[in-house]
PDB file of N, CA and C in Angstrom:
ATOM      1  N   UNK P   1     157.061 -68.103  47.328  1.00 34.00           N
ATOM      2  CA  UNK P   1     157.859 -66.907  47.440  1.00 34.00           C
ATOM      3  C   UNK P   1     158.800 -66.818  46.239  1.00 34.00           C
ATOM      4  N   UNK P   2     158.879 -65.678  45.551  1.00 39.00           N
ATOM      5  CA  UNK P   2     160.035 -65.871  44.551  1.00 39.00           C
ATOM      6  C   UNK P   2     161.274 -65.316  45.197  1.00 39.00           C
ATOM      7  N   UNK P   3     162.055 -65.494  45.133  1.00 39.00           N
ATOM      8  CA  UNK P   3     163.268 -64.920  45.227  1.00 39.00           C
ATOM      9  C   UNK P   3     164.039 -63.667  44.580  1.00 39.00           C
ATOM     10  N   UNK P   4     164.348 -63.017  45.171  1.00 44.00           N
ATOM     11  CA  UNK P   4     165.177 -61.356  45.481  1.00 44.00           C
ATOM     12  C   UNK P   4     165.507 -61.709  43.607  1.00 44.00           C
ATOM     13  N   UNK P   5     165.824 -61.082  42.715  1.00 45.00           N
ATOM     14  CA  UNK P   5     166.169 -60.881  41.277  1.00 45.00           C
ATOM     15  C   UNK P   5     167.862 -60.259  41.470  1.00 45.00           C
ATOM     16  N   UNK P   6     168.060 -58.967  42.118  1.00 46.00           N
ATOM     17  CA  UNK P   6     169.361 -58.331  42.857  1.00 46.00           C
ATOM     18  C   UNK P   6     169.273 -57.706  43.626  1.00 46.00           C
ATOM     19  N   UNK P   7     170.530 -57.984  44.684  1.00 47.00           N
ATOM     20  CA  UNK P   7     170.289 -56.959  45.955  1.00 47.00           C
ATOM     21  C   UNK P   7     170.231 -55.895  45.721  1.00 47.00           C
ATOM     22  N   UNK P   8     169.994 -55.049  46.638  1.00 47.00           N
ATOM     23  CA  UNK P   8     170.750 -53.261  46.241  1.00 47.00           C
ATOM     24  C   UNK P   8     171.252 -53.087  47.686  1.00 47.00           C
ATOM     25  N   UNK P   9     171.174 -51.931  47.564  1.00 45.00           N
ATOM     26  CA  UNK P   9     171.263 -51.250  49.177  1.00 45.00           C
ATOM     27  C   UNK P   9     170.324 -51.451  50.199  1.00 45.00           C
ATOM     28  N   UNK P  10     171.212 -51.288  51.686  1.00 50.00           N
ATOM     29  CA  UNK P  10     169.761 -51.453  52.467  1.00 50.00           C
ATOM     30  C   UNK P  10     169.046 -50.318  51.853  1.00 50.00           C
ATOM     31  N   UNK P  11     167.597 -50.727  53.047  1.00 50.00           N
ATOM     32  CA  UNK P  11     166.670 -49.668  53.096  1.00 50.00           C
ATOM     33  C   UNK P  11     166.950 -47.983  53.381  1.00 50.00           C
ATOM     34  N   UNK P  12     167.751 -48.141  54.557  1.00 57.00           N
ATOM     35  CA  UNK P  12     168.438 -46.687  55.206  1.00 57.00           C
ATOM     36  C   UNK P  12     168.798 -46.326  54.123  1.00 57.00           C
ATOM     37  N   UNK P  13     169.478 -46.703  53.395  1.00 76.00           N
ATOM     38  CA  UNK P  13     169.964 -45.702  52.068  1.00 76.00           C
ATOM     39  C   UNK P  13     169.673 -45.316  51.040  1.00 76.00           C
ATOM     40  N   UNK P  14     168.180 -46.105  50.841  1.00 84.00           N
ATOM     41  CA  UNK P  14     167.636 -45.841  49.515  1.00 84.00           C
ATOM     42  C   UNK P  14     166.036 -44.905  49.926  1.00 84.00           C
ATOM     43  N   UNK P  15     165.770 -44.255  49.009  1.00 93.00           N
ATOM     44  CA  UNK P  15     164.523 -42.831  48.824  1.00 93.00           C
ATOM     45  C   UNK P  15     163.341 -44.116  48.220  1.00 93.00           C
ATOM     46  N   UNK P  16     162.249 -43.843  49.130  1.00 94.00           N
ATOM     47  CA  UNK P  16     161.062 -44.377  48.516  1.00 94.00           C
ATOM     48  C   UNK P  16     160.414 -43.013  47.633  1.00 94.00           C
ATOM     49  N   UNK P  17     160.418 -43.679  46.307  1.00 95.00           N
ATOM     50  CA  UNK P  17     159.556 -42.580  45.244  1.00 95.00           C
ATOM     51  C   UNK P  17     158.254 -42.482  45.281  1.00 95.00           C
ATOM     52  N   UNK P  18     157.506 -44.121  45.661  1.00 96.00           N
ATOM     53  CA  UNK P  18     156.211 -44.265  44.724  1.00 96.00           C
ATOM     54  C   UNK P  18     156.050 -45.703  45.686  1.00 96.00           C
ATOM     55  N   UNK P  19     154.484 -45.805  46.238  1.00 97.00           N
ATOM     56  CA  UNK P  19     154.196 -46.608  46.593  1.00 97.00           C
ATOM     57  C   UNK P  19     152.227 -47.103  46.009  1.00 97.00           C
ATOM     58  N   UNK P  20     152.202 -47.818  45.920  1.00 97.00           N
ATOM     59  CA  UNK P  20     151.284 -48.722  45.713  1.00 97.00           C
ATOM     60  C   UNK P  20     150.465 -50.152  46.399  1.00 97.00           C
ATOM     61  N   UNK P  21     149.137 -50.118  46.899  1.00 96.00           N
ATOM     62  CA  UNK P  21     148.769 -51.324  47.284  1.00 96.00           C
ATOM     63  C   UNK P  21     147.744 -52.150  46.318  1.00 96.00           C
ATOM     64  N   UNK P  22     147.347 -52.877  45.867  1.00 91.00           N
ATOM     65  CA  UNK P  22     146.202 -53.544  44.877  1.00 91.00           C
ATOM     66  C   UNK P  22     146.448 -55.274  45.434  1.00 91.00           C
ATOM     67  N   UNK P  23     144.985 -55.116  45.746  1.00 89.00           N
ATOM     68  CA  UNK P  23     145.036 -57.020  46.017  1.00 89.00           C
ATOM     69  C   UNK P  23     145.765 -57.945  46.973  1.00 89.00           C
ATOM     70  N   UNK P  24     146.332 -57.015  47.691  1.00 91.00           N
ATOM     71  CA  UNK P  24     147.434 -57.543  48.918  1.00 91.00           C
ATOM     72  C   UNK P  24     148.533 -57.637  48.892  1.00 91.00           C
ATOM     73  N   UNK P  25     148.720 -56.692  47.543  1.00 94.00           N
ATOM     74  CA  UNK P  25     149.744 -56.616  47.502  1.00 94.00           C
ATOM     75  C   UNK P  25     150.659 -54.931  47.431  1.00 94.00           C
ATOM     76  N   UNK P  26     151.704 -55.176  48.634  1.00 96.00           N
ATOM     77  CA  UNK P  26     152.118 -53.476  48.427  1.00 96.00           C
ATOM     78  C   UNK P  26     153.600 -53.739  46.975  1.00 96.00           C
ATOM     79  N   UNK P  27     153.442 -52.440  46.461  1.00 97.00           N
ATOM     80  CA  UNK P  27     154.435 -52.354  45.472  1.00 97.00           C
ATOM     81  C   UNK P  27     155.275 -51.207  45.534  1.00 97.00           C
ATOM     82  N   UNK P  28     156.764 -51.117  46.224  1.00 97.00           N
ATOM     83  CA  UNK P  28     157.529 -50.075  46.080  1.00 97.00           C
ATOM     84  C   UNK P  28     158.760 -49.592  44.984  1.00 97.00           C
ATOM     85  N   UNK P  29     158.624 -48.265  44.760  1.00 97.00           N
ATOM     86  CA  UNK P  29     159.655 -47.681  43.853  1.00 97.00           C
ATOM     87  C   UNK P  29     160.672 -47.065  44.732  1.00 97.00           C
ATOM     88  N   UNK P  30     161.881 -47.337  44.835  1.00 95.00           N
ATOM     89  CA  UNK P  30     163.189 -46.938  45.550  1.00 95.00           C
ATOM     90  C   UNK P  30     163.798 -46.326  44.313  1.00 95.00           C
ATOM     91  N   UNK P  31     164.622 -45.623  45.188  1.00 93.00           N
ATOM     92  CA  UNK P  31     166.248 -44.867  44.315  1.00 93.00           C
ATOM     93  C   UNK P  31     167.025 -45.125  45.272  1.00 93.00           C
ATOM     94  N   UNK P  32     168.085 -45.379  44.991  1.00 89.00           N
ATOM     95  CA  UNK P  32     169.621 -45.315  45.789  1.00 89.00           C
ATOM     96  C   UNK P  32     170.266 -43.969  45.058  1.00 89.00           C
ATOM     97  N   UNK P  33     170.396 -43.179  45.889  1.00 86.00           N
ATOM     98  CA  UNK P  33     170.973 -41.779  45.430  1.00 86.00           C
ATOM     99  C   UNK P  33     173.111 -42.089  44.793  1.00 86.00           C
ATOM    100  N   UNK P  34     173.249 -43.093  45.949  1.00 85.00           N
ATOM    101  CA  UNK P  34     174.403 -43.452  45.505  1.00 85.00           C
ATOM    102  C   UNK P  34     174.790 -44.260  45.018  1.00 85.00           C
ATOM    103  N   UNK P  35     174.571 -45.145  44.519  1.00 83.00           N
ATOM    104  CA  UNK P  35     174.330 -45.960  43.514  1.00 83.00           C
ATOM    105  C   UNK P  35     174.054 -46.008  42.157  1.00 83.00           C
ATOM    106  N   UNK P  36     172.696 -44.689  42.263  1.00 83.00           N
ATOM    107  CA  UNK P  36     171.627 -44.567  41.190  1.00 83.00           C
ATOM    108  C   UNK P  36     170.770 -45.882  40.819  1.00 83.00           C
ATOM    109  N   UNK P  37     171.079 -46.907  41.468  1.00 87.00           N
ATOM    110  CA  UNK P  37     169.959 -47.312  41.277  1.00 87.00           C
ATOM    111  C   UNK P  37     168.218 -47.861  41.370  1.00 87.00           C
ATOM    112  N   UNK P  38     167.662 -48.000  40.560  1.00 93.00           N
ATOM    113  CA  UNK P  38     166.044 -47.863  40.932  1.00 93.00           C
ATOM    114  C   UNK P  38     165.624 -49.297  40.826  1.00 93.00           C
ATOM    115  N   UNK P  39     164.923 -49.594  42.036  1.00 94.00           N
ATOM    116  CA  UNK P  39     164.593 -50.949  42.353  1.00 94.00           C
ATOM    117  C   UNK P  39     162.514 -51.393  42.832  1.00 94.00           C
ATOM    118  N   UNK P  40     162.190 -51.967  42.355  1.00 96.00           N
ATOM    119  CA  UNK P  40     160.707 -52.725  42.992  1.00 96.00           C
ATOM    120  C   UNK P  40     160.407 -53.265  43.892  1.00 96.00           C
ATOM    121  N   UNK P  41     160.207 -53.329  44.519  1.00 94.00           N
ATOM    122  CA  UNK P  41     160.017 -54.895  45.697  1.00 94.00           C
ATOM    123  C   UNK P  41     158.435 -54.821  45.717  1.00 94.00           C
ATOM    124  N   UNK P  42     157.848 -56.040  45.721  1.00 95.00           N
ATOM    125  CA  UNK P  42     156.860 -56.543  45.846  1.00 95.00           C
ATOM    126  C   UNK P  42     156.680 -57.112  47.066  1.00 95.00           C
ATOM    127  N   UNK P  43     155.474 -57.012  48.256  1.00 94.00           N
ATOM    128  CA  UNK P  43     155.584 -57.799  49.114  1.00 94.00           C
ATOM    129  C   UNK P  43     154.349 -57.557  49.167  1.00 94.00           C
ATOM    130  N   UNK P  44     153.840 -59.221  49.849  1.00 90.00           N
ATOM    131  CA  UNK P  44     152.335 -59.719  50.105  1.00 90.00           C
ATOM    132  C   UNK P  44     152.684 -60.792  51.365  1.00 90.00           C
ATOM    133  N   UNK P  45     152.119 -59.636  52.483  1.00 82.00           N
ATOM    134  CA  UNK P  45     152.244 -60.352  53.887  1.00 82.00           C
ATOM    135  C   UNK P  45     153.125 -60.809  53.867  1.00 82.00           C
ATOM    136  N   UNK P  46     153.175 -61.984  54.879  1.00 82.00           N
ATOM    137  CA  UNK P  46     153.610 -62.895  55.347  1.00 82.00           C
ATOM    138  C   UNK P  46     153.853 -64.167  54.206  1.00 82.00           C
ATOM    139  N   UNK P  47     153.245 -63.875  52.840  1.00 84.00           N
ATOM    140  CA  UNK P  47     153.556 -64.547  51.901  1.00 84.00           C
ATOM    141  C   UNK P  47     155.398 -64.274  51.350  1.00 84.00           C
ATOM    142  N   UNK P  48     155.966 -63.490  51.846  1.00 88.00           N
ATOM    143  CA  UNK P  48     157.233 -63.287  51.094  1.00 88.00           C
ATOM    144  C   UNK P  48     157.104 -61.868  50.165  1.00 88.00           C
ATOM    145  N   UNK P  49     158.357 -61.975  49.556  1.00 91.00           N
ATOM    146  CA  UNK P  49     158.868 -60.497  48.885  1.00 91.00           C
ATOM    147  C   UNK P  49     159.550 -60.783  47.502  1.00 91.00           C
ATOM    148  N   UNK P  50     159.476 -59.938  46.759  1.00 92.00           N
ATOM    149  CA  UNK P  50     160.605 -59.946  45.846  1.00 92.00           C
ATOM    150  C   UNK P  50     161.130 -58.444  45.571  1.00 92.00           C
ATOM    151  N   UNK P  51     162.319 -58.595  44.288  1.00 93.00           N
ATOM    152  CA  UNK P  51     162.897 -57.214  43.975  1.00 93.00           C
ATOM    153  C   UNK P  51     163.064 -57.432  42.833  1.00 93.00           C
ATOM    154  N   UNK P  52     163.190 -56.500  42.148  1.00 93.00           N
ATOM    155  CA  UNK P  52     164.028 -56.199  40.747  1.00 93.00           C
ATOM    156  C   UNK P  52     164.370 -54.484  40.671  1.00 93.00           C
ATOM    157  N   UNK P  53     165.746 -55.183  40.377  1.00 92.00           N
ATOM    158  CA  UNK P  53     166.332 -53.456  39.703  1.00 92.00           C
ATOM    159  C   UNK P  53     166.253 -53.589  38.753  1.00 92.00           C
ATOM    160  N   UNK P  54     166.326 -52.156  38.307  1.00 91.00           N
ATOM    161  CA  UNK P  54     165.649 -52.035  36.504  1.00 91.00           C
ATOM    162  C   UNK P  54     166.604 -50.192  36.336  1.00 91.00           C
ATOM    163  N   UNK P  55     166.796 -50.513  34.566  1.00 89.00           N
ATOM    164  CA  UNK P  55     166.708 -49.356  34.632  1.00 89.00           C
ATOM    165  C   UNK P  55     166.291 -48.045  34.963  1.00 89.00           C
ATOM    166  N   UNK P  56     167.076 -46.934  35.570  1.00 90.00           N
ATOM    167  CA  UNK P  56     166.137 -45.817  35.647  1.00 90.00           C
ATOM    168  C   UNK P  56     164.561 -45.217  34.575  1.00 90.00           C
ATOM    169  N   UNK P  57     164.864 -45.513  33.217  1.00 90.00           N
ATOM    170  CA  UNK P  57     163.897 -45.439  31.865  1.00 90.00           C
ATOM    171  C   UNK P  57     162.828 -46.405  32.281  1.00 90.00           C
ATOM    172  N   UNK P  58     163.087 -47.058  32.982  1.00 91.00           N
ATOM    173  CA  UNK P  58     162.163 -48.119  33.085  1.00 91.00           C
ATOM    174  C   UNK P  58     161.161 -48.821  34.198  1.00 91.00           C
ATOM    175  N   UNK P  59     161.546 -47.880  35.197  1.00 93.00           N
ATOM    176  CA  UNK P  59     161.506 -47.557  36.236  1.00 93.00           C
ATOM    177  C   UNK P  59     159.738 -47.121  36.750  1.00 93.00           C
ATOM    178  N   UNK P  60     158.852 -46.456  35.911  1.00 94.00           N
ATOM    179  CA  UNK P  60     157.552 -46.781  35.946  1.00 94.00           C
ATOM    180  C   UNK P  60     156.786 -47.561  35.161  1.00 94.00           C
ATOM    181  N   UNK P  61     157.312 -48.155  34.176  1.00 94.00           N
ATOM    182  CA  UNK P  61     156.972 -49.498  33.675  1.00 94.00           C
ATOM    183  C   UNK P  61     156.856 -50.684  34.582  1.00 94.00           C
ATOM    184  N   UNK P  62     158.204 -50.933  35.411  1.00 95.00           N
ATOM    185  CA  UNK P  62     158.497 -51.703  36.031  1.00 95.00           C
ATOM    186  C   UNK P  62     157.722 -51.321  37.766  1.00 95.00           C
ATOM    187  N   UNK P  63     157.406 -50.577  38.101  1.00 97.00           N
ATOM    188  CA  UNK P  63     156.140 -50.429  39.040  1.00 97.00           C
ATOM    189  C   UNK P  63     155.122 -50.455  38.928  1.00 97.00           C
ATOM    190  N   UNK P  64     154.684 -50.526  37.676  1.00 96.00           N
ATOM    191  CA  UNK P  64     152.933 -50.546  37.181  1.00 96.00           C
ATOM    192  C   UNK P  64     153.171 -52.250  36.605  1.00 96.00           C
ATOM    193  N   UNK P  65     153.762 -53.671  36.611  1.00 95.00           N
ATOM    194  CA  UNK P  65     154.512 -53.829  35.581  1.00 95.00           C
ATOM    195  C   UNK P  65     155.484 -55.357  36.694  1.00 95.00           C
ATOM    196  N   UNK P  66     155.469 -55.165  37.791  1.00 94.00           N
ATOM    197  CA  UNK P  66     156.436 -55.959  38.450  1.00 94.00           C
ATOM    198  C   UNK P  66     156.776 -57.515  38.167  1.00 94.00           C
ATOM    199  N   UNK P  67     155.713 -57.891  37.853  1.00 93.00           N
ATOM    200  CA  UNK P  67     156.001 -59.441  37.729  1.00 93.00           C
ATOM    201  C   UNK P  67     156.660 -59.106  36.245  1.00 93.00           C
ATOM    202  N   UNK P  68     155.820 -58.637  34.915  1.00 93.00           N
ATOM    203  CA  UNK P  68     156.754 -59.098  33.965  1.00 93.00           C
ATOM    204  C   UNK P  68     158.355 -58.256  34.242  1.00 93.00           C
ATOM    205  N   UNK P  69     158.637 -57.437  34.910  1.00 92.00           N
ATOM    206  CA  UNK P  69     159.524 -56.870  35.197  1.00 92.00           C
ATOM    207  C   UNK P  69     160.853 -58.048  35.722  1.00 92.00           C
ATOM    208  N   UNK P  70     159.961 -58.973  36.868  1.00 91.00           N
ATOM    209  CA  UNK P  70     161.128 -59.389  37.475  1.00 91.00           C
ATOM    210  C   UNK P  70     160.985 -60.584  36.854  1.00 91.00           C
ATOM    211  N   UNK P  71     159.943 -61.222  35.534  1.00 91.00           N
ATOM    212  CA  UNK P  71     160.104 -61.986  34.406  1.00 91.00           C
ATOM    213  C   UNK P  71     161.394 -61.881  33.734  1.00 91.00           C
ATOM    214  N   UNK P  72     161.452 -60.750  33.409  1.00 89.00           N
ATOM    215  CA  UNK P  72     162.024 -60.581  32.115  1.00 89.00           C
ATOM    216  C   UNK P  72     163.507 -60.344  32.783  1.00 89.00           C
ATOM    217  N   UNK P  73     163.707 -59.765  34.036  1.00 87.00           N
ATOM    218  CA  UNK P  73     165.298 -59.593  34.763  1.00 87.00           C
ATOM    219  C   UNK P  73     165.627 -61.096  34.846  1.00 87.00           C
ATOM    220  N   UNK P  74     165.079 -62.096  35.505  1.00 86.00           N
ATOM    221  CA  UNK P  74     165.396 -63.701  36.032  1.00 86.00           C
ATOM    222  C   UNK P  74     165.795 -64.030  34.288  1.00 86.00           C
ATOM    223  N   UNK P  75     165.193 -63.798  32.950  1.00 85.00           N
ATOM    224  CA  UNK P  75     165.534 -64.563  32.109  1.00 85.00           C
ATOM    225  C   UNK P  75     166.435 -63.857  31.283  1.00 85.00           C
ATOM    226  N   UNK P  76     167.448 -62.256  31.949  1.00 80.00           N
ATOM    227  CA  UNK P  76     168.266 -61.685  31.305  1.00 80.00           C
ATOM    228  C   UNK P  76     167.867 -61.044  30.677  1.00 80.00           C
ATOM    229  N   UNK P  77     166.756 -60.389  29.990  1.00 63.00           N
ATOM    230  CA  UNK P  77     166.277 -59.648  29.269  1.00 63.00           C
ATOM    231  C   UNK P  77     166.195 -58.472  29.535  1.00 63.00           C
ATOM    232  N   UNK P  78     166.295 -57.849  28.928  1.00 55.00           N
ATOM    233  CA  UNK P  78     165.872 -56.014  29.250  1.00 55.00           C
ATOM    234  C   UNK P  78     164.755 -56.080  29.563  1.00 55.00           C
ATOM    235  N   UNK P  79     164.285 -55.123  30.411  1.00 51.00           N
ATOM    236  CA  UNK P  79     162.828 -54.971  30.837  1.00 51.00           C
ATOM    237  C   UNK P  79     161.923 -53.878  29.938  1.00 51.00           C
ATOM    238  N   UNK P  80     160.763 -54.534  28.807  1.00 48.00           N
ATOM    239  CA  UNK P  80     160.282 -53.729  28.184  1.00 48.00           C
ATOM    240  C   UNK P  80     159.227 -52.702  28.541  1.00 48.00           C
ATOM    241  N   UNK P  81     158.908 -51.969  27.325  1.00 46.00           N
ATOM    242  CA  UNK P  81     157.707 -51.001  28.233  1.00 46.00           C
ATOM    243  C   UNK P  81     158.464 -49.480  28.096  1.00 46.00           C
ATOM    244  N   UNK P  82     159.347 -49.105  27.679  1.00 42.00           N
ATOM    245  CA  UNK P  82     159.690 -47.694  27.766  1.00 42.00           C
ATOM    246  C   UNK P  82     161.501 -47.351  27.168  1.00 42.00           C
ATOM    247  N   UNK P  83     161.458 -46.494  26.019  1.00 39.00           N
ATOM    248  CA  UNK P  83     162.446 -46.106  25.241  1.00 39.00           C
ATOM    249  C   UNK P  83     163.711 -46.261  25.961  1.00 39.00           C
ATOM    250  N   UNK P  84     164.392 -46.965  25.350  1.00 37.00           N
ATOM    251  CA  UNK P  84     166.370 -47.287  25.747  1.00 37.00           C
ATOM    252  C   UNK P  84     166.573 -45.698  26.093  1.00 37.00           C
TER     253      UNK P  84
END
């Protein structure tokens, strides 16, 4: 299981944009309207979950994109793939 990258908001408060399944694995795009921010979570069964928030810019990079996404958040890096 990897571990959560950053919390956000619960669920109740955040807008699912964009969902995805491939390989057993489902992949969601959230917004927090109040917050603004846009987050991933990865989950495969009963195997566990993860998250990463990411910039809004970056935001379908980082859904097509999740692992190097929540790569590149765990080692501080900006998440590449789409103009600052």
């Amino acid at each position: 299981m990897i571990n959560m990258v950053r919390e956000t908001a619960p669920y109740q408060e955040r807008c699912e944009l964009a969902r995805r399944m491939s390989g057993g694995l489902v992949v969601t795009l959230w917004w927090d309207e109040q917050s603004t921010d846009v987050a991933v979570t990865v989950t495969q069964g009963d195997r566990g979950a993860f998250q990463v928030v990411v910039d809004g810019s970056k935001a379908l990079h980082a859904f097509y994109h999740p692992f190097a996404a929540a790569a590149a958040a765990a080692a501080g890096r900006r998440v590449r793939g789409a103009a600052a």
